[in-house]
């Protein structure tokens, strides 16, 4: 199966291609040098061509997401689409069905998405849902920082066995990276408590949040995992928490060796200055300064979009606080020996002072951080907004006028306090391509994603907009419209979207890492872990393990470790 | 002879996964560790078995039966697809695709079990956890309107009152309270038994919440319980380190139904302002939770999903199967892994008997008795593997231990065949 | 005759006998029963094992009265889930999807000489014809 995409303006930052008019050749699902005259031709004249989007943090599958769906039938009624010969029925707004998620990402030109937080004990559920998300390639991060076995080993200073255990968990449960959520705090939530600083104790474990983060950072390096540790900070959602965020970033700076070794997620939620909801202000300038001066950190935005959202995180205590603040219905679901999850419906309002400040923070971060290779576009879907709003967020980054329009509608006190009105920077298409596909693929170390070089997977997005003629600063509405409905989305060399409609559906791949653990170390570790399992868990170790055949389309990635 | 360990029991929502079976000559000959119900299921699953498909009572080939089923579903204006709680998640998933294709209404047994729990949750939320969290931390346990001694026999030893966890080492370190209208066998093992007047759970739950929040009640007696007792209880709930409320059909089926659950949710929510408290529904069938999960991820809604508009529509009380039947709205039915004729009210059964019914089940039941098409299937968890979700939504994998009888396929396989032929018939 | 509140529910025997088959002797023996508080049995002048007729607004059925081992619960009668219990239940769900399967007003009277219908006969009675 051959394709030739002709005459498009290509943005491929990994290969340093910046709006060059060139052809892209596809054969058997890969980008190739050239194709025969039999190739199907896509005329991309005057169109923008990019690699398919790579979303590094989104809540798309698993028990937490499904709890959100079940909790919120009211979310589904407003957003439905009847089934067609090619597509299943679509339903849901902030917590859509699995099919809806796949189709909607595809229509936006996204082709790889990662579920941001899967509790190990329920990861089988995550995979069953991933199996039912069409078209995109996908994976999941495993939440490991409040895991009793991890905490036991870290407390006892047994870092080798801890690394072996974590390596084994990736093989057993088929995940991609180490996810950390309010380290220590979520374990204390098992008693209804929380932590407030990086150096709080986490009884009965002899450890602190700082030690957990550093331990996992070291282990990540020992295991040589493709992505860094992916971290949701302590004190999320608390006024003044930007300090915790900077402290968190700084706590592993001595462990870095020139490359990023920590990714802080949805930094908007942990970028608050002030010391109360009344004195709330943006902490983005301080965080941006730190990120600009330290290249061991990557972040993603968690940009707020006004309107409906569903907050869902593994930060049980934070979700409880949010429930008390809003009075909204609240689901809490602790997972034995591992963590928690909380879901609270939410709505971001322009005239609400806090929401307006939150809105400015994500944008300030993106505009003040100089290196687009280390700041990624997300809305922490569906926490700060849905992924359907990515095109809108992009226009806020590319157009000061677009930002001003919103600034004039938000709470006036928030606007006055924000540095956003004074920022002139406007992202280019090249930079947008970086923060939505090139940089994320690079941060994930997915060699065949996020670029259009020969050998890459043929995951391509073509948008009906002429980057040479359009002025995205003034004509941002056109940009938004074009990015909302791809002219073409190509996945593995197959045309899946044409003019914003799904034309073909199939299941993409679930990729996961398979670290090589030395046999003896693994055996010793498993002997201990089997005993702990009997006491800590209510399932047998054998049944905890997920078979590869449970994944509809499994793509293991062998990883040579430093163990 | 071979021994298979860590077998997941396909009976109740406890989904115990430590069962050991011995297999000889393609039969289960011995079961270890399971409760009495489990042992019976694993050894007697060939009782009242159906071995050949039937149409109108006469034996036919599988192909004929499937063709007839396809015709019935394709020609129906509003077919109902019901049951699902005693089969694999994979099978249920195929059922969803069928329901969507034929524009019917799909419901599972939750609607007559913990459906009201889901309704209460959709109004007020819920603070819950997996069972190990209770085992490890809960020093106070309440069983309200449920009787695990009879319905979830190993629950107390494996997960709750008598379980041994990391921080709570056994029954002695726990306080157990039972609230029920009878002094059940579970109540007889409790430290405190509250014999509540029937149909007054809403009042007692609300009173407890008041007492938690304000300390004192104004009435002398509520729900048949003296005010001082309620206040005393409230104190106990606040002062424990971790409390867990297990609740069952005593709340979902008696007066108030979903409102009872809402009252319980709000009580637990209030308690979380003082201590740590959770509640876990005692789900009945071994994969009713899985039915809710897969229906939710595929359609947005956990049960009672109507596809007649081409997209999922949810309106319990309207799209729930008992109501659909009572109104006489559906003109055909596909029943999988369930026996509604054994458990539904008379009017619903009468209307079910009037329409063509296709039933997939390994055994003769009252539902197969009135069905036009009967397709025997394998016993999931013994003769067919698949995914199932425990009452706390922990997903496990049911094993295939022996081969099904010749010619008998799994629910999943039969439904796939029906779906394939339907896709040719319906666009 | 006595007035009771009727509840239905699971029992260990109902669970075990269910696995032996819905048409088995054991199922009928264990499920076509009505567990009564010893005091209520006394008022009816019956001993455990004699038949009673249970009536609600929605239907009536003959089952075997047994002395409850989960007493005291004077004024409450328990019938395990199954076709005999279901006959007595309302089909109205009050917009919840759930019929009221617990807490229904019922009367109980001796029916020593009346037979308990087996599941087949029971369904024939409900459906009004040969199934």
PDB file of N, CA, C and O in Angstrom, chain A residues 66 70 76-77 83 88-89 91 98 124-125 128 132 152 187 189-191 323 328-332 334 336 535-538 540 542-543, chain B residues 6 17 93 100-101 122 125-126 128-130 132-133 135-137 158 166 169 242 269 276 293 296-297 299-300 310 314 387 389-390 395 399:
ATOM      1  N   UNK A  66     -13.514   5.401  33.724  1.00  0.00           N
ATOM      2  CA  UNK A  66     -14.825   4.760  33.672  1.00  0.00           C
ATOM      3  C   UNK A  66     -15.695   5.148  34.855  1.00  0.00           C
ATOM      4  O   UNK A  66     -16.906   5.291  34.724  1.00  0.00           O
ATOM      5  N   UNK A  70     -19.464   6.598  34.579  1.00  0.00           N
ATOM      6  CA  UNK A  70     -20.620   6.090  35.311  1.00  0.00           C
ATOM      7  C   UNK A  70     -21.193   7.188  36.195  1.00  0.00           C
ATOM      8  O   UNK A  70     -22.408   7.355  36.302  1.00  0.00           O
ATOM      9  N   UNK A  76     -23.178  12.871  29.185  1.00  0.00           N
ATOM     10  CA  UNK A  76     -23.242  12.180  27.900  1.00  0.00           C
ATOM     11  C   UNK A  76     -24.371  12.669  27.009  1.00  0.00           C
ATOM     12  O   UNK A  76     -24.273  12.592  25.789  1.00  0.00           O
ATOM     13  N   UNK A  77     -25.444  13.130  27.642  1.00  0.00           N
ATOM     14  CA  UNK A  77     -26.636  13.440  26.849  1.00  0.00           C
ATOM     15  C   UNK A  77     -26.392  14.521  25.811  1.00  0.00           C
ATOM     16  O   UNK A  77     -27.003  14.509  24.755  1.00  0.00           O
ATOM     17  N   UNK A  83     -24.407   5.800  15.243  1.00  0.00           N
ATOM     18  CA  UNK A  83     -23.442   4.937  14.585  1.00  0.00           C
ATOM     19  C   UNK A  83     -23.552   5.074  13.067  1.00  0.00           C
ATOM     20  O   UNK A  83     -24.570   5.488  12.543  1.00  0.00           O
ATOM     21  N   UNK A  88     -18.728   3.242  15.424  1.00  0.00           N
ATOM     22  CA  UNK A  88     -19.703   2.942  16.464  1.00  0.00           C
ATOM     23  C   UNK A  88     -20.347   4.256  16.908  1.00  0.00           C
ATOM     24  O   UNK A  88     -19.831   5.338  16.634  1.00  0.00           O
ATOM     25  N   UNK A  89     -21.454   4.132  17.641  1.00  0.00           N
ATOM     26  CA  UNK A  89     -22.102   5.332  18.152  1.00  0.00           C
ATOM     27  C   UNK A  89     -21.138   6.085  19.054  1.00  0.00           C
ATOM     28  O   UNK A  89     -20.319   5.489  19.744  1.00  0.00           O
ATOM     29  N   UNK A  91     -20.574   9.026  22.087  1.00  0.00           N
ATOM     30  CA  UNK A  91     -21.326   9.587  23.212  1.00  0.00           C
ATOM     31  C   UNK A  91     -20.362  10.140  24.242  1.00  0.00           C
ATOM     32  O   UNK A  91     -19.309   9.569  24.497  1.00  0.00           O
ATOM     33  N   UNK A  98     -15.003   4.930  24.814  1.00  0.00           N
ATOM     34  CA  UNK A  98     -13.718   4.581  24.205  1.00  0.00           C
ATOM     35  C   UNK A  98     -13.721   4.866  22.704  1.00  0.00           C
ATOM     36  O   UNK A  98     -12.760   5.435  22.169  1.00  0.00           O
ATOM     37  N   UNK A 124      -5.338  -4.207  34.218  1.00  0.00           N
ATOM     38  CA  UNK A 124      -6.047  -5.066  33.262  1.00  0.00           C
ATOM     39  C   UNK A 124      -7.252  -4.301  32.685  1.00  0.00           C
ATOM     40  O   UNK A 124      -7.553  -4.383  31.497  1.00  0.00           O
ATOM     41  N   UNK A 125      -7.926  -3.549  33.545  1.00  0.00           N
ATOM     42  CA  UNK A 125      -9.064  -2.748  33.099  1.00  0.00           C
ATOM     43  C   UNK A 125      -8.594  -1.686  32.100  1.00  0.00           C
ATOM     44  O   UNK A 125      -9.234  -1.465  31.068  1.00  0.00           O
ATOM     45  N   UNK A 128      -8.154  -3.309  28.830  1.00  0.00           N
ATOM     46  CA  UNK A 128      -9.414  -3.682  28.173  1.00  0.00           C
ATOM     47  C   UNK A 128     -10.044  -2.461  27.516  1.00  0.00           C
ATOM     48  O   UNK A 128     -10.643  -2.557  26.452  1.00  0.00           O
ATOM     49  N   UNK A 132     -10.315  -1.100  23.222  1.00  0.00           N
ATOM     50  CA  UNK A 132     -11.527  -0.631  22.553  1.00  0.00           C
ATOM     51  C   UNK A 132     -11.436   0.821  22.099  1.00  0.00           C
ATOM     52  O   UNK A 132     -12.448   1.415  21.745  1.00  0.00           O
ATOM     53  N   UNK A 152       8.309  -0.167  50.831  1.00  0.00           N
ATOM     54  CA  UNK A 152       9.106  -1.052  51.707  1.00  0.00           C
ATOM     55  C   UNK A 152      10.559  -1.032  51.266  1.00  0.00           C
ATOM     56  O   UNK A 152      11.472  -0.797  52.070  1.00  0.00           O
ATOM     57  N   UNK A 187      -0.579   7.628  50.051  1.00  0.00           N
ATOM     58  CA  UNK A 187      -0.521   6.542  51.030  1.00  0.00           C
ATOM     59  C   UNK A 187      -1.201   7.004  52.332  1.00  0.00           C
ATOM     60  O   UNK A 187      -1.988   6.282  52.922  1.00  0.00           O
ATOM     61  N   UNK A 189      -3.482   9.148  52.584  1.00  0.00           N
ATOM     62  CA  UNK A 189      -4.917   9.257  52.322  1.00  0.00           C
ATOM     63  C   UNK A 189      -5.626   7.959  52.680  1.00  0.00           C
ATOM     64  O   UNK A 189      -6.827   7.955  52.948  1.00  0.00           O
ATOM     65  N   UNK A 190      -4.890   6.877  52.723  1.00  0.00           N
ATOM     66  CA  UNK A 190      -5.458   5.617  53.198  1.00  0.00           C
ATOM     67  C   UNK A 190      -5.946   5.752  54.637  1.00  0.00           C
ATOM     68  O   UNK A 190      -6.756   4.958  55.101  1.00  0.00           O
ATOM     69  N   UNK A 191      -5.463   6.764  55.329  1.00  0.00           N
ATOM     70  CA  UNK A 191      -5.953   7.072  56.679  1.00  0.00           C
ATOM     71  C   UNK A 191      -6.687   8.411  56.692  1.00  0.00           C
ATOM     72  O   UNK A 191      -6.911   8.991  57.750  1.00  0.00           O
ATOM     73  N   UNK A 323     -13.917  18.413  46.514  1.00  0.00           N
ATOM     74  CA  UNK A 323     -15.318  18.076  46.784  1.00  0.00           C
ATOM     75  C   UNK A 323     -15.891  19.014  47.851  1.00  0.00           C
ATOM     76  O   UNK A 323     -17.003  19.506  47.722  1.00  0.00           O
ATOM     77  N   UNK A 328     -19.765  19.448  44.966  1.00  0.00           N
ATOM     78  CA  UNK A 328     -20.210  18.558  43.887  1.00  0.00           C
ATOM     79  C   UNK A 328     -20.132  17.099  44.299  1.00  0.00           C
ATOM     80  O   UNK A 328     -19.438  16.746  45.245  1.00  0.00           O
ATOM     81  N   UNK A 329     -20.812  16.247  43.546  1.00  0.00           N
ATOM     82  CA  UNK A 329     -20.711  14.825  43.846  1.00  0.00           C
ATOM     83  C   UNK A 329     -19.252  14.385  43.671  1.00  0.00           C
ATOM     84  O   UNK A 329     -18.521  14.929  42.843  1.00  0.00           O
ATOM     85  N   UNK A 330     -18.872  13.404  44.438  1.00  0.00           N
ATOM     86  CA  UNK A 330     -17.463  13.026  44.536  1.00  0.00           C
ATOM     87  C   UNK A 330     -17.355  11.517  44.592  1.00  0.00           C
ATOM     88  O   UNK A 330     -18.016  10.871  45.394  1.00  0.00           O
ATOM     89  N   UNK A 331     -16.525  10.964  43.713  1.00  0.00           N
ATOM     90  CA  UNK A 331     -16.235   9.542  43.836  1.00  0.00           C
ATOM     91  C   UNK A 331     -14.795   9.378  44.272  1.00  0.00           C
ATOM     92  O   UNK A 331     -13.895   9.990  43.704  1.00  0.00           O
ATOM     93  N   UNK A 332     -14.588   8.570  45.278  1.00  0.00           N
ATOM     94  CA  UNK A 332     -13.250   8.226  45.736  1.00  0.00           C
ATOM     95  C   UNK A 332     -13.090   6.726  45.595  1.00  0.00           C
ATOM     96  O   UNK A 332     -13.995   5.979  45.951  1.00  0.00           O
ATOM     97  N   UNK A 334     -10.040   4.127  46.496  1.00  0.00           N
ATOM     98  CA  UNK A 334      -8.677   3.727  46.869  1.00  0.00           C
ATOM     99  C   UNK A 334      -8.368   2.358  46.268  1.00  0.00           C
ATOM    100  O   UNK A 334      -9.248   1.514  46.139  1.00  0.00           O
ATOM    101  N   UNK A 336      -5.982  -0.910  47.024  1.00  0.00           N
ATOM    102  CA  UNK A 336      -5.188  -1.488  48.117  1.00  0.00           C
ATOM    103  C   UNK A 336      -3.708  -1.496  47.797  1.00  0.00           C
ATOM    104  O   UNK A 336      -3.300  -1.846  46.702  1.00  0.00           O
ATOM    105  N   UNK A 535      -0.011 -10.944  52.232  1.00  0.00           N
ATOM    106  CA  UNK A 535      -0.481 -10.090  53.318  1.00  0.00           C
ATOM    107  C   UNK A 535      -1.153  -8.810  52.794  1.00  0.00           C
ATOM    108  O   UNK A 535      -2.165  -8.378  53.306  1.00  0.00           O
ATOM    109  N   UNK A 536      -0.566  -8.220  51.747  1.00  0.00           N
ATOM    110  CA  UNK A 536      -1.031  -6.900  51.338  1.00  0.00           C
ATOM    111  C   UNK A 536      -2.241  -6.937  50.420  1.00  0.00           C
ATOM    112  O   UNK A 536      -3.072  -6.042  50.450  1.00  0.00           O
ATOM    113  N   UNK A 537      -2.290  -7.939  49.570  1.00  0.00           N
ATOM    114  CA  UNK A 537      -3.295  -7.938  48.507  1.00  0.00           C
ATOM    115  C   UNK A 537      -4.406  -8.935  48.764  1.00  0.00           C
ATOM    116  O   UNK A 537      -4.331  -9.753  49.680  1.00  0.00           O
ATOM    117  N   UNK A 538      -5.443  -8.854  47.967  1.00  0.00           N
ATOM    118  CA  UNK A 538      -6.543  -9.819  48.047  1.00  0.00           C
ATOM    119  C   UNK A 538      -6.653 -10.612  46.754  1.00  0.00           C
ATOM    120  O   UNK A 538      -7.667 -11.256  46.494  1.00  0.00           O
ATOM    121  N   UNK A 540      -4.134 -13.207  44.052  1.00  0.00           N
ATOM    122  CA  UNK A 540      -2.871 -13.947  44.027  1.00  0.00           C
ATOM    123  C   UNK A 540      -1.927 -13.284  43.043  1.00  0.00           C
ATOM    124  O   UNK A 540      -2.344 -12.613  42.098  1.00  0.00           O
ATOM    125  N   UNK A 542      -0.216 -14.655  40.825  1.00  0.00           N
ATOM    126  CA  UNK A 542      -0.424 -15.225  39.490  1.00  0.00           C
ATOM    127  C   UNK A 542      -1.523 -14.468  38.745  1.00  0.00           C
ATOM    128  O   UNK A 542      -1.383 -14.176  37.557  1.00  0.00           O
ATOM    129  N   UNK A 543      -2.600 -14.137  39.444  1.00  0.00           N
ATOM    130  CA  UNK A 543      -3.727 -13.478  38.772  1.00  0.00           C
ATOM    131  C   UNK A 543      -3.515 -11.990  38.584  1.00  0.00           C
ATOM    132  O   UNK A 543      -4.253 -11.348  37.852  1.00  0.00           O
TER     133      UNK A 543
ATOM    134  N   UNK B   6      -5.085 -21.192  42.019  1.00  0.00           N
ATOM    135  CA  UNK B   6      -5.447 -19.781  41.767  1.00  0.00           C
ATOM    136  C   UNK B   6      -6.559 -19.659  40.736  1.00  0.00           C
ATOM    137  O   UNK B   6      -6.526 -18.787  39.866  1.00  0.00           O
ATOM    138  N   UNK B  17     -10.086 -15.805  44.210  1.00  0.00           N
ATOM    139  CA  UNK B  17      -9.177 -16.278  43.152  1.00  0.00           C
ATOM    140  C   UNK B  17      -8.138 -17.255  43.679  1.00  0.00           C
ATOM    141  O   UNK B  17      -7.061 -17.393  43.101  1.00  0.00           O
ATOM    142  N   UNK B  93     -19.292  -7.433  25.695  1.00  0.00           N
ATOM    143  CA  UNK B  93     -18.854  -6.430  24.715  1.00  0.00           C
ATOM    144  C   UNK B  93     -19.449  -6.705  23.336  1.00  0.00           C
ATOM    145  O   UNK B  93     -19.869  -5.788  22.631  1.00  0.00           O
ATOM    146  N   UNK B 100     -26.420  -2.277  19.586  1.00  0.00           N
ATOM    147  CA  UNK B 100     -26.290  -1.029  18.829  1.00  0.00           C
ATOM    148  C   UNK B 100     -26.706  -1.231  17.378  1.00  0.00           C
ATOM    149  O   UNK B 100     -27.394  -0.408  16.772  1.00  0.00           O
ATOM    150  N   UNK B 101     -26.317  -2.374  16.831  1.00  0.00           N
ATOM    151  CA  UNK B 101     -26.614  -2.668  15.423  1.00  0.00           C
ATOM    152  C   UNK B 101     -28.117  -2.799  15.183  1.00  0.00           C
ATOM    153  O   UNK B 101     -28.656  -2.293  14.201  1.00  0.00           O
ATOM    154  N   UNK B 122     -24.825   8.261  41.047  1.00  0.00           N
ATOM    155  CA  UNK B 122     -24.902   9.271  40.002  1.00  0.00           C
ATOM    156  C   UNK B 122     -25.458  10.585  40.537  1.00  0.00           C
ATOM    157  O   UNK B 122     -25.191  11.647  39.969  1.00  0.00           O
ATOM    158  N   UNK B 125     -22.409  10.630  44.309  1.00  0.00           N
ATOM    159  CA  UNK B 125     -21.020  10.162  44.358  1.00  0.00           C
ATOM    160  C   UNK B 125     -20.903   8.954  45.261  1.00  0.00           C
ATOM    161  O   UNK B 125     -21.892   8.333  45.636  1.00  0.00           O
ATOM    162  N   UNK B 126     -19.673   8.577  45.627  1.00  0.00           N
ATOM    163  CA  UNK B 126     -19.439   7.471  46.567  1.00  0.00           C
ATOM    164  C   UNK B 126     -17.971   7.462  46.971  1.00  0.00           C
ATOM    165  O   UNK B 126     -17.099   7.757  46.157  1.00  0.00           O
ATOM    166  N   UNK B 128     -15.290   4.901  48.006  1.00  0.00           N
ATOM    167  CA  UNK B 128     -15.132   3.463  48.050  1.00  0.00           C
ATOM    168  C   UNK B 128     -13.661   3.072  47.925  1.00  0.00           C
ATOM    169  O   UNK B 128     -12.775   3.930  47.889  1.00  0.00           O
ATOM    170  N   UNK B 129     -13.408   1.787  47.889  1.00  0.00           N
ATOM    171  CA  UNK B 129     -12.037   1.310  47.797  1.00  0.00           C
ATOM    172  C   UNK B 129     -12.051  -0.145  47.375  1.00  0.00           C
ATOM    173  O   UNK B 129     -13.109  -0.785  47.330  1.00  0.00           O
ATOM    174  N   UNK B 130     -10.865  -0.684  47.065  1.00  0.00           N
ATOM    175  CA  UNK B 130     -10.807  -2.109  46.792  1.00  0.00           C
ATOM    176  C   UNK B 130     -10.780  -2.844  48.133  1.00  0.00           C
ATOM    177  O   UNK B 130     -10.467  -2.277  49.179  1.00  0.00           O
ATOM    178  N   UNK B 132      -8.917  -5.000  49.568  1.00  0.00           N
ATOM    179  CA  UNK B 132      -7.680  -5.107  50.337  1.00  0.00           C
ATOM    180  C   UNK B 132      -7.470  -3.906  51.247  1.00  0.00           C
ATOM    181  O   UNK B 132      -6.858  -4.011  52.302  1.00  0.00           O
ATOM    182  N   UNK B 133      -7.995  -2.769  50.830  1.00  0.00           N
ATOM    183  CA  UNK B 133      -7.879  -1.577  51.667  1.00  0.00           C
ATOM    184  C   UNK B 133      -8.629  -1.803  52.982  1.00  0.00           C
ATOM    185  O   UNK B 133      -8.165  -1.415  54.053  1.00  0.00           O
ATOM    186  N   UNK B 135      -9.296  -4.853  54.270  1.00  0.00           N
ATOM    187  CA  UNK B 135      -8.570  -5.914  54.967  1.00  0.00           C
ATOM    188  C   UNK B 135      -7.400  -5.345  55.748  1.00  0.00           C
ATOM    189  O   UNK B 135      -7.130  -5.717  56.882  1.00  0.00           O
ATOM    190  N   UNK B 136      -6.684  -4.417  55.128  1.00  0.00           N
ATOM    191  CA  UNK B 136      -5.460  -3.906  55.730  1.00  0.00           C
ATOM    192  C   UNK B 136      -5.688  -2.859  56.808  1.00  0.00           C
ATOM    193  O   UNK B 136      -4.891  -2.731  57.723  1.00  0.00           O
ATOM    194  N   UNK B 137      -6.768  -2.074  56.680  1.00  0.00           N
ATOM    195  CA  UNK B 137      -6.888  -0.892  57.534  1.00  0.00           C
ATOM    196  C   UNK B 137      -8.145  -0.786  58.380  1.00  0.00           C
ATOM    197  O   UNK B 137      -8.142  -0.075  59.388  1.00  0.00           O
ATOM    198  N   UNK B 158     -11.987 -13.456  53.950  1.00  0.00           N
ATOM    199  CA  UNK B 158     -11.006 -13.023  52.961  1.00  0.00           C
ATOM    200  C   UNK B 158     -10.821 -11.512  52.932  1.00  0.00           C
ATOM    201  O   UNK B 158      -9.716 -11.008  52.708  1.00  0.00           O
ATOM    202  N   UNK B 166      -2.368  -5.904  56.862  1.00  0.00           N
ATOM    203  CA  UNK B 166      -1.088  -5.404  57.337  1.00  0.00           C
ATOM    204  C   UNK B 166      -1.226  -4.673  58.659  1.00  0.00           C
ATOM    205  O   UNK B 166      -0.381  -4.792  59.542  1.00  0.00           O
ATOM    206  N   UNK B 169      -5.001  -7.127  62.345  1.00  0.00           N
ATOM    207  CA  UNK B 169      -4.558  -8.514  62.216  1.00  0.00           C
ATOM    208  C   UNK B 169      -5.650  -9.563  62.329  1.00  0.00           C
ATOM    209  O   UNK B 169      -5.355 -10.750  62.333  1.00  0.00           O
ATOM    210  N   UNK B 242     -10.491   3.831  60.679  1.00  0.00           N
ATOM    211  CA  UNK B 242     -10.882   3.546  59.295  1.00  0.00           C
ATOM    212  C   UNK B 242     -12.133   2.702  59.373  1.00  0.00           C
ATOM    213  O   UNK B 242     -12.115   1.626  59.963  1.00  0.00           O
ATOM    214  N   UNK B 269     -19.768  10.374  53.317  1.00  0.00           N
ATOM    215  CA  UNK B 269     -19.091  11.611  52.908  1.00  0.00           C
ATOM    216  C   UNK B 269     -18.856  12.507  54.123  1.00  0.00           C
ATOM    217  O   UNK B 269     -17.774  13.059  54.301  1.00  0.00           O
ATOM    218  N   UNK B 276     -11.515   8.367  58.285  1.00  0.00           N
ATOM    219  CA  UNK B 276     -11.507   7.784  56.955  1.00  0.00           C
ATOM    220  C   UNK B 276     -12.629   6.760  56.881  1.00  0.00           C
ATOM    221  O   UNK B 276     -12.694   5.848  57.717  1.00  0.00           O
ATOM    222  N   UNK B 293     -19.124  -2.071  33.879  1.00  0.00           N
ATOM    223  CA  UNK B 293     -17.892  -1.420  33.407  1.00  0.00           C
ATOM    224  C   UNK B 293     -17.845  -1.383  31.881  1.00  0.00           C
ATOM    225  O   UNK B 293     -17.627  -0.337  31.284  1.00  0.00           O
ATOM    226  N   UNK B 296     -20.383   0.848  30.331  1.00  0.00           N
ATOM    227  CA  UNK B 296     -20.026   2.260  30.531  1.00  0.00           C
ATOM    228  C   UNK B 296     -18.921   2.697  29.599  1.00  0.00           C
ATOM    229  O   UNK B 296     -18.989   3.778  29.010  1.00  0.00           O
ATOM    230  N   UNK B 297     -17.890   1.875  29.410  1.00  0.00           N
ATOM    231  CA  UNK B 297     -16.813   2.389  28.563  1.00  0.00           C
ATOM    232  C   UNK B 297     -17.201   2.386  27.081  1.00  0.00           C
ATOM    233  O   UNK B 297     -16.722   3.196  26.316  1.00  0.00           O
ATOM    234  N   UNK B 299     -20.575   2.639  25.971  1.00  0.00           N
ATOM    235  CA  UNK B 299     -21.768   3.437  25.671  1.00  0.00           C
ATOM    236  C   UNK B 299     -21.921   4.646  26.570  1.00  0.00           C
ATOM    237  O   UNK B 299     -22.834   5.438  26.377  1.00  0.00           O
ATOM    238  N   UNK B 300     -21.074   4.776  27.579  1.00  0.00           N
ATOM    239  CA  UNK B 300     -21.204   5.872  28.539  1.00  0.00           C
ATOM    240  C   UNK B 300     -22.066   5.523  29.740  1.00  0.00           C
ATOM    241  O   UNK B 300     -21.950   6.141  30.793  1.00  0.00           O
ATOM    242  N   UNK B 310     -30.041   5.223  17.553  1.00  0.00           N
ATOM    243  CA  UNK B 310     -28.757   5.097  16.865  1.00  0.00           C
ATOM    244  C   UNK B 310     -27.586   5.461  17.759  1.00  0.00           C
ATOM    245  O   UNK B 310     -26.431   5.197  17.435  1.00  0.00           O
ATOM    246  N   UNK B 314     -30.060   6.716  28.051  1.00  0.00           N
ATOM    247  CA  UNK B 314     -30.165   6.061  29.359  1.00  0.00           C
ATOM    248  C   UNK B 314     -31.261   6.732  30.163  1.00  0.00           C
ATOM    249  O   UNK B 314     -31.227   7.938  30.372  1.00  0.00           O
ATOM    250  N   UNK B 387     -12.704 -12.342  31.015  1.00  0.00           N
ATOM    251  CA  UNK B 387     -12.437 -11.354  32.052  1.00  0.00           C
ATOM    252  C   UNK B 387     -13.677 -11.155  32.913  1.00  0.00           C
ATOM    253  O   UNK B 387     -14.802 -11.245  32.420  1.00  0.00           O
ATOM    254  N   UNK B 389     -15.061  -8.788  36.615  1.00  0.00           N
ATOM    255  CA  UNK B 389     -14.729  -7.738  37.575  1.00  0.00           C
ATOM    256  C   UNK B 389     -15.370  -8.036  38.916  1.00  0.00           C
ATOM    257  O   UNK B 389     -16.572  -8.300  39.003  1.00  0.00           O
ATOM    258  N   UNK B 390     -14.536  -7.938  39.950  1.00  0.00           N
ATOM    259  CA  UNK B 390     -15.007  -8.202  41.316  1.00  0.00           C
ATOM    260  C   UNK B 390     -15.909  -7.080  41.801  1.00  0.00           C
ATOM    261  O   UNK B 390     -15.999  -6.033  41.153  1.00  0.00           O
ATOM    262  N   UNK B 395     -10.286  -6.232  38.248  1.00  0.00           N
ATOM    263  CA  UNK B 395     -10.501  -7.153  37.125  1.00  0.00           C
ATOM    264  C   UNK B 395      -9.618  -8.387  37.235  1.00  0.00           C
ATOM    265  O   UNK B 395      -8.415  -8.283  37.473  1.00  0.00           O
ATOM    266  N   UNK B 399     -10.452 -18.684  34.307  1.00  0.00           N
ATOM    267  CA  UNK B 399      -9.673 -19.686  33.588  1.00  0.00           C
ATOM    268  C   UNK B 399     -10.582 -20.684  32.881  1.00  0.00           C
ATOM    269  O   UNK B 399     -11.718 -20.917  33.264  1.00  0.00           O
TER     270      UNK B 399
END
